Short mmCIF file of C-alpha atoms in Angstrom, two decimals:
data_model
loop_
_atom_site.label_atom_id
_atom_site.label_comp_id
_atom_site.label_asym_id
_atom_site.label_seq_id
_atom_site.Cartn_x
_atom_site.Cartn_y
_atom_site.Cartn_z
CA UNK A 1 -41.57 -29.96 -33.96
CA UNK A 2 -38.50 -29.86 -36.08
CA UNK A 3 -36.10 -31.36 -33.17
CA UNK A 4 -36.60 -34.88 -31.85
CA UNK A 5 -38.71 -35.07 -29.01
CA UNK A 6 -37.22 -34.71 -25.52
CA UNK A 7 -38.32 -37.94 -24.01
CA UNK A 8 -37.47 -41.62 -24.26
CA UNK A 9 -41.11 -42.58 -23.33
CA UNK A 10 -43.69 -40.19 -22.19
CA UNK A 11 -45.30 -40.82 -18.96
CA UNK A 12 -48.76 -42.06 -19.61
CA UNK A 13 -51.36 -44.27 -18.20
CA UNK A 14 -50.14 -47.86 -17.86
CA UNK A 15 -52.32 -48.91 -20.71
CA UNK A 16 -50.89 -46.89 -23.54
CA UNK A 17 -49.60 -48.61 -26.74
CA UNK A 18 -46.20 -48.55 -28.14
CA UNK A 19 -43.87 -51.20 -29.94
CA UNK A 20 -40.34 -51.59 -28.96
CA UNK A 21 -37.73 -54.20 -29.99
CA UNK A 22 -36.12 -55.24 -26.68
CA UNK A 23 -32.68 -54.05 -27.31
CA UNK A 24 -29.46 -54.35 -29.63
CA UNK A 25 -27.63 -57.68 -30.12
CA UNK A 26 -25.43 -58.91 -27.04
CA UNK A 27 -23.73 -61.74 -26.01
CA UNK A 28 -24.91 -64.06 -23.15
CA UNK A 29 -23.16 -63.31 -19.91
CA UNK A 30 -23.50 -66.94 -19.13
CA UNK A 31 -21.80 -68.54 -22.14
CA UNK A 32 -19.64 -66.26 -23.98
CA UNK A 33 -20.69 -65.96 -27.64
CA UNK A 34 -23.92 -67.78 -27.59
CA UNK A 35 -25.17 -70.15 -30.39
CA UNK A 36 -28.85 -69.73 -29.61
CA UNK A 37 -30.54 -66.46 -30.96
CA UNK A 38 -33.58 -64.78 -29.92
CA UNK A 39 -35.83 -61.80 -30.90
CA UNK A 40 -38.17 -60.00 -28.70
CA UNK A 41 -40.83 -57.45 -29.42
CA UNK A 42 -43.11 -55.67 -26.77
CA UNK A 43 -46.35 -53.92 -27.62
CA UNK A 44 -48.05 -51.92 -25.01
CA UNK A 45 -47.37 -50.48 -21.51
CA UNK A 46 -44.41 -50.12 -19.18
CA UNK A 47 -45.69 -53.20 -17.24
CA UNK A 48 -45.17 -55.28 -20.58
CA UNK A 49 -41.82 -53.75 -21.06
CA UNK A 50 -40.81 -54.74 -17.62
CA UNK A 51 -42.06 -58.48 -17.95
CA UNK A 52 -40.18 -58.73 -21.37
CA UNK A 53 -36.91 -57.50 -19.83
CA UNK A 54 -37.59 -60.13 -17.17
CA UNK A 55 -37.64 -62.93 -19.81
CA UNK A 56 -34.76 -61.56 -21.76
CA UNK A 57 -32.49 -61.79 -18.79
CA UNK A 58 -33.64 -65.41 -18.08
CA UNK A 59 -32.88 -66.10 -21.71
CA UNK A 60 -29.56 -64.44 -21.49
CA UNK A 61 -28.66 -66.51 -18.44
CA UNK A 62 -29.09 -69.68 -20.55
CA UNK A 63 -27.10 -68.89 -23.66
CA UNK A 64 -29.15 -66.70 -25.71
CA UNK A 65 -28.15 -63.61 -27.51
CA UNK A 66 -30.72 -61.38 -29.40
CA UNK A 67 -30.34 -62.08 -33.12
CA UNK A 68 -28.50 -59.39 -35.37
CA UNK A 69 -30.81 -57.77 -38.02
CA UNK A 70 -29.33 -59.92 -40.61
CA UNK A 71 -29.81 -63.21 -39.04
CA UNK A 72 -32.85 -65.46 -38.45
CA UNK A 73 -33.67 -66.00 -34.62
CA UNK A 74 -34.34 -69.46 -33.29
CA UNK A 75 -36.83 -68.11 -30.85
CA UNK A 76 -39.24 -65.06 -31.02
CA UNK A 77 -41.13 -63.83 -28.04
CA UNK A 78 -44.00 -61.32 -28.56
CA UNK A 79 -45.47 -59.61 -25.62
CA UNK A 80 -48.90 -58.38 -26.88
CA UNK A 81 -51.31 -55.57 -26.05
CA UNK A 82 -55.20 -55.52 -26.31
CA UNK A 83 -56.31 -52.05 -24.86
CA UNK A 84 -57.48 -51.39 -28.21
CA UNK A 85 -58.40 -53.03 -31.52
CA UNK A 86 -55.36 -51.47 -32.88
CA UNK A 87 -53.19 -53.28 -30.11
CA UNK A 88 -54.79 -56.60 -31.34
CA UNK A 89 -53.94 -55.61 -34.94
CA UNK A 90 -50.48 -54.78 -34.55
CA UNK A 91 -49.75 -57.73 -32.38
CA UNK A 92 -50.97 -59.93 -35.48
CA UNK A 93 -48.79 -57.95 -37.84
CA UNK A 94 -45.78 -58.32 -35.54
CA UNK A 95 -46.06 -62.08 -35.21
CA UNK A 96 -46.72 -62.49 -39.00
CA UNK A 97 -43.59 -60.48 -39.78
CA UNK A 98 -41.50 -62.46 -37.48
CA UNK A 99 -42.56 -65.63 -39.20
CA UNK A 100 -41.85 -64.26 -42.67
CA UNK A 101 -38.38 -62.80 -41.58
CA UNK A 102 -37.22 -65.70 -39.56
CA UNK A 103 -37.80 -68.83 -41.42
CA UNK A 104 -38.47 -71.90 -39.21
CA UNK A 105 -38.48 -69.79 -35.96
CA UNK A 106 -40.66 -70.74 -32.93
CA UNK A 107 -42.69 -67.86 -31.80
CA UNK A 108 -44.04 -67.73 -28.05
CA UNK A 109 -46.95 -64.98 -27.49
CA UNK A 110 -47.60 -63.47 -24.31
CA UNK A 111 -49.47 -60.67 -22.96
CA UNK A 112 -53.07 -59.21 -22.66
CA UNK A 113 -53.94 -60.02 -26.32
CA UNK A 114 -52.66 -63.63 -25.90
CA UNK A 115 -54.71 -63.93 -22.89
CA UNK A 116 -58.01 -62.33 -24.30
CA UNK A 117 -58.03 -64.47 -27.52
CA UNK A 118 -55.68 -67.31 -27.05
CA UNK A 119 -57.33 -69.45 -29.82
CA UNK A 120 -56.94 -66.64 -32.77
CA UNK A 121 -53.30 -66.06 -31.54
CA UNK A 122 -52.46 -70.05 -31.86
CA UNK A 123 -53.71 -69.85 -35.39
CA UNK A 124 -51.09 -67.37 -36.18
CA UNK A 125 -47.83 -68.56 -38.38
CA UNK A 126 -45.01 -69.90 -36.24
CA UNK A 127 -46.74 -69.71 -33.03
CA UNK A 128 -45.91 -72.72 -30.89
CA UNK A 129 -47.09 -71.52 -27.58
CA UNK A 130 -49.50 -69.01 -26.10
CA UNK A 131 -49.21 -67.97 -22.53
CA UNK A 132 -52.79 -67.17 -21.28
CA UNK A 133 -51.59 -66.72 -17.69
CA UNK A 134 -48.36 -65.36 -16.47
CA UNK A 135 -47.93 -68.03 -13.82
CA UNK A 136 -47.55 -70.35 -16.66
CA UNK A 137 -44.51 -68.78 -17.97
CA UNK A 138 -41.60 -70.25 -15.66
CA UNK A 139 -43.15 -73.75 -16.70
CA UNK A 140 -43.40 -72.96 -20.43
CA UNK A 141 -39.89 -71.60 -20.60
CA UNK A 142 -38.44 -74.73 -18.39
CA UNK A 143 -39.72 -77.03 -21.23
CA UNK A 144 -37.39 -74.98 -23.26
CA UNK A 145 -34.60 -75.54 -20.92
CA UNK A 146 -34.84 -72.22 -19.46
CA UNK A 147 -34.90 -72.81 -15.75
CA UNK A 148 -35.22 -70.33 -12.70
CA UNK A 149 -36.66 -67.14 -13.72
CA UNK A 150 -34.98 -64.13 -12.09
CA UNK A 151 -36.79 -62.54 -9.22
CA UNK A 152 -36.23 -59.34 -10.80
CA UNK A 153 -34.45 -57.53 -13.49
CA UNK A 154 -30.64 -55.97 -13.45
CA UNK A 155 -30.66 -53.69 -16.38
CA UNK A 156 -33.22 -52.12 -18.82
CA UNK A 157 -32.06 -52.36 -22.54
CA UNK A 158 -31.79 -49.23 -24.39
CA UNK A 159 -32.88 -46.72 -21.54
CA UNK A 160 -31.66 -44.15 -19.21
CA UNK A 161 -34.20 -44.74 -16.70
CA UNK A 162 -35.42 -48.25 -15.62
CA UNK A 163 -38.99 -49.44 -14.81
CA UNK A 164 -39.82 -51.51 -11.76
CA UNK A 165 -43.00 -53.29 -11.64
CA UNK A 166 -44.41 -53.44 -8.24
CA UNK A 167 -47.78 -54.75 -8.69
CA UNK A 168 -50.30 -56.31 -11.28
CA UNK A 169 -53.93 -56.29 -11.87
CA UNK A 170 -56.92 -53.90 -11.44
CA UNK A 171 -60.27 -54.60 -9.82
CA UNK A 172 -62.05 -51.38 -11.03
CA UNK A 173 -64.85 -51.40 -13.60
CA UNK A 174 -64.31 -48.46 -15.78
CA UNK A 175 -66.74 -48.97 -18.62
CA UNK A 176 -64.28 -48.35 -21.43
CA UNK A 177 -61.40 -50.50 -20.30
CA UNK A 178 -60.64 -54.10 -20.97
CA UNK A 179 -57.70 -54.53 -18.71
CA UNK A 180 -59.64 -55.82 -15.64
CA UNK A 181 -60.69 -58.60 -17.71
CA UNK A 182 -57.07 -59.68 -18.90
CA UNK A 183 -55.29 -58.79 -15.72
CA UNK A 184 -57.88 -59.66 -13.06
CA UNK A 185 -57.27 -59.45 -9.08
CA UNK A 186 -54.36 -57.86 -7.32
CA UNK A 187 -50.89 -59.18 -6.72
CA UNK A 188 -48.30 -57.05 -5.14
CA UNK A 189 -44.42 -57.80 -4.93
CA UNK A 190 -42.89 -58.17 -1.61
CA UNK A 191 -41.41 -54.96 -0.54
CA UNK A 192 -38.03 -56.65 -0.07
CA UNK A 193 -37.95 -58.07 -3.51
CA UNK A 194 -38.59 -54.57 -4.98
CA UNK A 195 -35.89 -53.04 -2.71
CA UNK A 196 -33.38 -55.57 -3.96
CA UNK A 197 -34.14 -54.89 -7.63
CA UNK A 198 -34.00 -50.98 -7.02
CA UNK A 199 -30.62 -51.46 -5.44
CA UNK A 200 -29.47 -53.73 -8.09
CA UNK A 201 -30.41 -51.24 -10.94
CA UNK A 202 -28.86 -48.33 -9.18
CA UNK A 203 -25.68 -50.24 -8.71
CA UNK A 204 -25.58 -50.69 -12.46
CA UNK A 205 -25.76 -47.14 -13.12
CA UNK A 206 -29.69 -46.34 -13.63
CA UNK A 207 -30.27 -42.90 -12.20
CA UNK A 208 -34.17 -42.91 -12.38
CA UNK A 209 -36.25 -45.67 -11.11
CA UNK A 210 -40.13 -45.50 -12.15
CA UNK A 211 -42.32 -47.60 -9.97
CA UNK A 212 -45.00 -49.12 -12.50
CA UNK A 213 -47.92 -51.49 -12.35
CA UNK A 214 -51.27 -51.87 -13.81
CA UNK A 215 -52.89 -50.01 -10.78
CA UNK A 216 -50.01 -48.82 -8.78
CA UNK A 217 -51.97 -47.21 -6.19
CA UNK A 218 -53.50 -50.49 -5.17
CA UNK A 219 -50.12 -51.64 -4.29
CA UNK A 220 -50.29 -53.70 -0.96
CA UNK A 221 -54.28 -53.61 -0.84
CA UNK A 222 -54.64 -57.23 -1.20
CA UNK A 223 -52.10 -58.30 1.40
CA UNK A 224 -54.04 -56.91 4.43
CA UNK A 225 -57.45 -56.76 3.19
CA UNK A 226 -59.58 -59.00 5.57
CA UNK A 227 -56.58 -59.89 7.57
CA UNK A 228 -56.85 -58.59 11.12
CA UNK A 229 -54.00 -57.89 12.97
CA UNK A 230 -51.52 -57.61 10.07
CA UNK A 231 -50.02 -53.95 9.65
CA UNK A 232 -50.71 -52.48 6.09
CA UNK A 233 -47.99 -51.84 3.83
CA UNK A 234 -49.26 -49.49 1.04
CA UNK A 235 -47.61 -47.41 -1.88
CA UNK A 236 -46.45 -44.67 0.41
CA UNK A 237 -44.87 -47.24 2.83
CA UNK A 238 -43.07 -48.66 -0.25
CA UNK A 239 -41.54 -45.50 -1.36
CA UNK A 240 -40.54 -44.48 2.21
CA UNK A 241 -38.69 -47.80 2.32
CA UNK A 242 -36.97 -47.32 -0.98
CA UNK A 243 -36.02 -43.59 0.03
CA UNK A 244 -33.58 -44.94 2.64
CA UNK A 245 -31.51 -46.35 -0.43
CA UNK A 246 -28.51 -44.12 -0.17
CA UNK A 247 -26.95 -42.29 -3.20
CA UNK A 248 -27.65 -39.83 -6.02
CA UNK A 249 -30.62 -41.33 -7.64
CA UNK A 250 -34.44 -40.50 -8.00
CA UNK A 251 -37.57 -42.39 -8.20
CA UNK A 252 -40.93 -41.66 -9.85
CA UNK A 253 -44.41 -42.96 -9.81
CA UNK A 254 -45.83 -43.80 -13.27
CA UNK A 255 -49.62 -43.08 -12.23
CA UNK A 256 -51.78 -42.86 -9.41
CA UNK A 257 -55.60 -42.32 -9.05
CA UNK A 258 -56.71 -39.19 -7.33
CA UNK A 259 -58.94 -40.90 -4.82
CA UNK A 260 -55.82 -42.73 -3.62
CA UNK A 261 -54.07 -39.57 -2.65
CA UNK A 262 -54.75 -39.38 0.93
CA UNK A 263 -52.89 -37.27 3.87
CA UNK A 264 -50.60 -40.31 4.46
CA UNK A 265 -49.62 -40.41 0.79
CA UNK A 266 -49.18 -36.79 0.72
CA UNK A 267 -47.04 -36.60 3.88
CA UNK A 268 -44.79 -39.21 2.96
CA UNK A 269 -44.22 -37.91 -0.65
CA UNK A 270 -43.27 -34.85 1.02
CA UNK A 271 -40.81 -36.17 3.36
CA UNK A 272 -39.06 -38.36 0.59
CA UNK A 273 -35.73 -37.21 -0.71
CA UNK A 274 -35.66 -39.34 -3.64
CA UNK A 275 -39.27 -39.13 -4.99
CA UNK A 276 -39.78 -36.70 -7.88
CA UNK A 277 -42.44 -34.16 -7.45
CA UNK A 278 -44.27 -35.20 -10.59
CA UNK A 279 -47.64 -37.15 -10.45
CA UNK A 280 -50.07 -38.68 -13.05
CA UNK A 281 -53.64 -38.82 -11.80
CA UNK A 282 -55.71 -39.77 -14.66
CA UNK A 283 -58.69 -37.25 -15.21
CA UNK A 284 -60.06 -39.06 -18.14
CA UNK A 285 -62.80 -36.45 -18.46
CA UNK A 286 -63.64 -33.14 -16.90
CA UNK A 287 -67.56 -33.60 -17.09
CA UNK A 288 -69.37 -34.95 -14.14
CA UNK A 289 -71.97 -36.60 -16.27
CA UNK A 290 -69.38 -38.26 -18.46
CA UNK A 291 -67.43 -39.58 -15.52
CA UNK A 292 -70.56 -41.24 -14.35
CA UNK A 293 -70.96 -42.97 -17.68
CA UNK A 294 -67.43 -43.90 -17.31
CA UNK A 295 -68.01 -45.40 -13.83
CA UNK A 296 -65.10 -43.33 -12.61
CA UNK A 297 -64.76 -42.66 -8.62
CA UNK A 298 -64.42 -39.00 -8.18
CA UNK A 299 -65.87 -35.60 -8.55
CA UNK A 300 -64.26 -32.81 -10.68
CA UNK A 301 -64.27 -30.76 -7.30
CA UNK A 302 -62.64 -33.43 -5.40
CA UNK A 303 -60.01 -34.28 -8.15
CA UNK A 304 -58.87 -30.53 -7.96
CA UNK A 305 -59.06 -30.48 -4.45
CA UNK A 306 -56.41 -33.36 -4.09
CA UNK A 307 -54.07 -31.51 -6.55
CA UNK A 308 -54.41 -28.29 -4.54
CA UNK A 309 -53.58 -30.28 -1.27
CA UNK A 310 -50.41 -31.73 -2.76
CA UNK A 311 -49.27 -28.34 -4.12
CA UNK A 312 -49.60 -26.82 -0.45
CA UNK A 313 -47.73 -29.84 0.91
CA UNK A 314 -45.00 -30.48 -1.80
CA UNK A 315 -42.55 -28.09 -3.41
CA UNK A 316 -44.14 -27.06 -6.87
CA UNK A 317 -45.26 -30.45 -7.86
CA UNK A 318 -46.10 -30.98 -11.56
CA UNK A 319 -49.16 -32.86 -12.63
CA UNK A 320 -49.78 -34.95 -15.79
CA UNK A 321 -52.89 -36.68 -16.99
CA UNK A 322 -54.86 -38.88 -19.37
CA UNK A 323 -58.13 -37.71 -21.10
CA UNK A 324 -60.50 -39.53 -23.27
CA UNK A 325 -62.12 -37.48 -26.08
CA UNK A 326 -65.23 -38.25 -27.71
CA UNK A 327 -66.60 -40.64 -24.93
CA UNK A 328 -70.27 -41.99 -26.55
CA UNK A 329 -72.96 -39.11 -25.86
CA UNK A 330 -70.15 -36.52 -25.03
CA UNK A 331 -71.74 -33.21 -25.79
CA UNK A 332 -69.99 -29.90 -26.65
CA UNK A 333 -70.98 -28.67 -23.15
CA UNK A 334 -69.48 -31.80 -21.78
CA UNK A 335 -66.31 -31.34 -23.92
CA UNK A 336 -66.00 -27.88 -22.81
CA UNK A 337 -66.21 -28.86 -19.19
CA UNK A 338 -63.12 -31.01 -19.89
CA UNK A 339 -61.26 -28.20 -21.28
CA UNK A 340 -62.02 -26.09 -18.32
CA UNK A 341 -61.02 -28.80 -15.75
CA UNK A 342 -57.89 -29.39 -17.53
CA UNK A 343 -57.02 -25.38 -17.28
CA UNK A 344 -58.01 -25.48 -13.59
CA UNK A 345 -55.69 -28.42 -12.89
CA UNK A 346 -52.85 -26.63 -14.50
CA UNK A 347 -51.51 -29.94 -16.03
CA UNK A 348 -47.92 -30.00 -17.23
CA UNK A 349 -48.93 -32.72 -19.84
CA UNK A 350 -52.26 -33.98 -21.00
CA UNK A 351 -52.03 -37.13 -23.00
CA UNK A 352 -55.26 -36.82 -25.07
CA UNK A 353 -56.93 -40.30 -26.38
CA UNK A 354 -59.51 -40.24 -28.79
CA UNK A 355 -62.30 -42.77 -27.71
CA UNK A 356 -62.07 -46.06 -29.24
CA UNK A 357 -64.99 -48.58 -28.55
CA UNK A 358 -63.49 -51.90 -27.30
CA UNK A 359 -65.36 -55.08 -27.85
CA UNK A 360 -66.10 -56.63 -24.45
CA UNK A 361 -66.55 -53.31 -22.42
CA UNK A 362 -69.84 -51.60 -21.73
CA UNK A 363 -68.94 -48.38 -23.44
CA UNK A 364 -68.71 -50.03 -26.90
CA UNK A 365 -72.40 -50.92 -26.43
CA UNK A 366 -73.41 -47.30 -25.36
CA UNK A 367 -75.79 -45.38 -27.87
CA UNK A 368 -74.69 -41.81 -29.41
CA UNK A 369 -71.03 -42.96 -30.59
CA UNK A 370 -69.68 -39.87 -31.85
CA UNK A 371 -68.63 -39.39 -35.43
CA UNK A 372 -64.85 -39.94 -36.05
CA UNK A 373 -64.69 -36.39 -37.44
CA UNK A 374 -65.97 -34.80 -34.19
CA UNK A 375 -63.50 -36.86 -32.08
CA UNK A 376 -60.58 -35.82 -34.34
CA UNK A 377 -61.44 -32.27 -34.00
CA UNK A 378 -61.94 -32.50 -30.25
CA UNK A 379 -58.68 -34.02 -30.10
CA UNK A 380 -56.84 -31.21 -31.83
CA UNK A 381 -58.56 -28.62 -29.70
CA UNK A 382 -57.63 -30.24 -26.44
CA UNK A 383 -54.06 -30.70 -27.90
CA UNK A 384 -53.60 -26.97 -28.47
CA UNK A 385 -54.97 -26.42 -24.84
CA UNK A 386 -52.27 -28.92 -23.48
CA UNK A 387 -49.51 -27.11 -25.43
CA UNK A 388 -50.70 -23.87 -23.81
CA UNK A 389 -50.59 -25.30 -20.31
CA UNK A 390 -47.19 -26.79 -21.02
CA UNK A 391 -45.64 -23.63 -21.98
CA UNK A 392 -47.34 -21.87 -19.01
CA UNK A 393 -45.66 -24.39 -16.67
CA UNK A 394 -42.32 -24.06 -18.40
CA UNK A 395 -42.49 -20.20 -18.00
CA UNK A 396 -43.16 -21.08 -14.14
CA UNK A 397 -39.58 -22.72 -13.98
CA UNK A 398 -37.66 -19.97 -15.58
CA UNK A 399 -34.94 -18.84 -13.14
CA UNK A 400 -35.50 -22.12 -11.01
CA UNK A 401 -32.78 -24.70 -10.42
CA UNK A 402 -33.31 -28.09 -11.68
CA UNK A 403 -31.81 -31.39 -12.15
CA UNK A 404 -31.85 -32.97 -15.58
CA UNK A 405 -31.23 -36.55 -16.61
CA UNK A 406 -29.78 -36.13 -20.02
CA UNK A 407 -31.14 -38.60 -22.52
CA UNK A 408 -30.20 -37.60 -25.87
CA UNK A 409 -27.73 -35.45 -27.85
CA UNK A 410 -29.01 -33.03 -30.55
CA UNK A 411 -26.64 -33.83 -33.74
CA UNK A 412 -24.17 -30.86 -34.37
CA UNK A 413 -25.81 -28.30 -32.29
CA UNK A 414 -23.81 -28.63 -29.20
CA UNK A 415 -26.80 -29.21 -27.14
CA UNK A 416 -28.61 -32.10 -25.23
CA UNK A 417 -32.08 -32.83 -23.98
CA UNK A 418 -33.47 -34.56 -20.88
CA UNK A 419 -36.03 -34.25 -18.23
CA UNK A 420 -35.86 -32.79 -14.98
CA UNK A 421 -37.44 -34.18 -11.55
CA UNK A 422 -40.77 -32.59 -12.56
CA UNK A 423 -40.49 -34.19 -15.91
CA UNK A 424 -40.17 -30.95 -17.84
CA UNK A 425 -38.35 -31.46 -21.01
CA UNK A 426 -35.16 -29.47 -21.05
CA UNK A 427 -32.57 -28.43 -23.40
CA UNK A 428 -29.23 -27.45 -22.48
CA UNK A 429 -25.61 -26.84 -23.89
CA UNK A 430 -23.76 -30.23 -23.41
CA UNK A 431 -22.32 -33.32 -25.63
CA UNK A 432 -22.74 -37.01 -25.78
CA UNK A 433 -20.63 -37.19 -22.56
CA UNK A 434 -23.44 -36.01 -20.76
CA UNK A 435 -25.74 -38.92 -21.55
CA UNK A 436 -27.10 -40.82 -18.59
CA UNK A 437 -25.86 -38.32 -16.13
CA UNK A 438 -27.47 -35.63 -13.98
CA UNK A 439 -26.80 -32.01 -14.93
CA UNK A 440 -27.85 -29.13 -12.61
CA UNK A 441 -29.14 -26.44 -14.52
CA UNK A 442 -31.49 -23.22 -14.23
CA UNK A 443 -34.21 -22.29 -16.74
CA UNK A 444 -33.63 -19.23 -18.83
CA UNK A 445 -36.56 -19.16 -21.49
CA UNK A 446 -39.45 -21.35 -22.50
CA UNK A 447 -40.93 -22.70 -25.77
CA UNK A 448 -44.27 -24.72 -26.38
CA UNK A 449 -42.03 -27.67 -26.38
CA UNK A 450 -39.24 -27.44 -23.89
CA UNK A 451 -37.55 -25.31 -21.18
CA UNK A 452 -34.30 -23.78 -22.39
CA UNK A 453 -31.72 -24.02 -19.53
CA UNK A 454 -28.09 -22.93 -18.67
CA UNK A 455 -25.70 -25.44 -16.85
CA UNK A 456 -24.85 -24.41 -13.28
CA UNK A 457 -21.27 -23.88 -13.77
CA UNK A 458 -22.18 -21.06 -16.22
CA UNK A 459 -23.91 -19.21 -13.71
CA UNK A 460 -22.03 -20.10 -10.35
#
């Protein structure tokens, strides 16, 4: 694709890897021009990005500013990822780079890699503190003179949308995943705390709020489990509560497990004015036998039934998903079943991940690990299917009205790109003045990469 991608970050499962600096250099709100400098780097998922932002705001409130590119930072913070071996390697690489480029700096390391292998992290250059449990973070920062961690964030550096962490932890036992080991148990934030944070972000100009977590669908499970007489407050109760916040804004769920999509969830979703009709149930495989080896909790028939039920109750919902290709023992037939299931589901987007054995998981010990070339070929084939499915969905949106959050301008073309409520990438006439704003459009043509649209004022 020659033009820039339409999205800031794709909606993917909450264990995807990415590397992001937190933001540009800013001055502390608390002390004018700050004398203390910091540099923060995030690897991994949206939850990590949220947690880094929370730390950043605590630092800002105590006189820190992010170091300019040309200056050395007094304090470096790296929020690490351990979903794959690549995550570990990138984390080590970043820590070493920070030590080289910031002579004399002190590096604090947090995140999943720090939790899984603290001794290894502690040996890296410049590291003075390794956070193995997030509950230790306030005490560690307090020792650096940073008191009173904020209850939530007020901004999301460098973004047109803001992510709000609603829960932490996973209790599933998928055979390929290390996350339940490094983020065990369930911890849901209070609805009031979340509501206050969302209101604050809306007041600060964010038009789209993404509710995220390690296992979002388990929001509220632990608050009533085994506690008789206490009314449950689950994910759908949360977005019902948030939906009562007035204003021209929208919210989105980062992910949901198909088994957690029940009638209460669907009815609440259908009734919510601000909730985007786009959902991300992770398929992982379209083969029943592979799903059993993965220790997933659904059948393909049940998965497709859930999607159909949502299509009956909601206004043309879009579905995105994750698929792991090349799981140990995956045959040609099982891969073909995955392709078929993706077509039957009619996904807008399929995030295709090549299987990578993760030490410490059961799947890493399974026999019949597939050759890298076979996995690469299957990733390519499913990628072609995904692009066909995307274009098919874009075609369905031709002639339909949509509201686009404009995220980037296309240089010297007089056009901009953004995403609509169904997370369709949309290109339309516009300028930099549209960035961060909603624009009402109607689809006029489709490519494999995006929906081409006209602005409302051109067809009124």
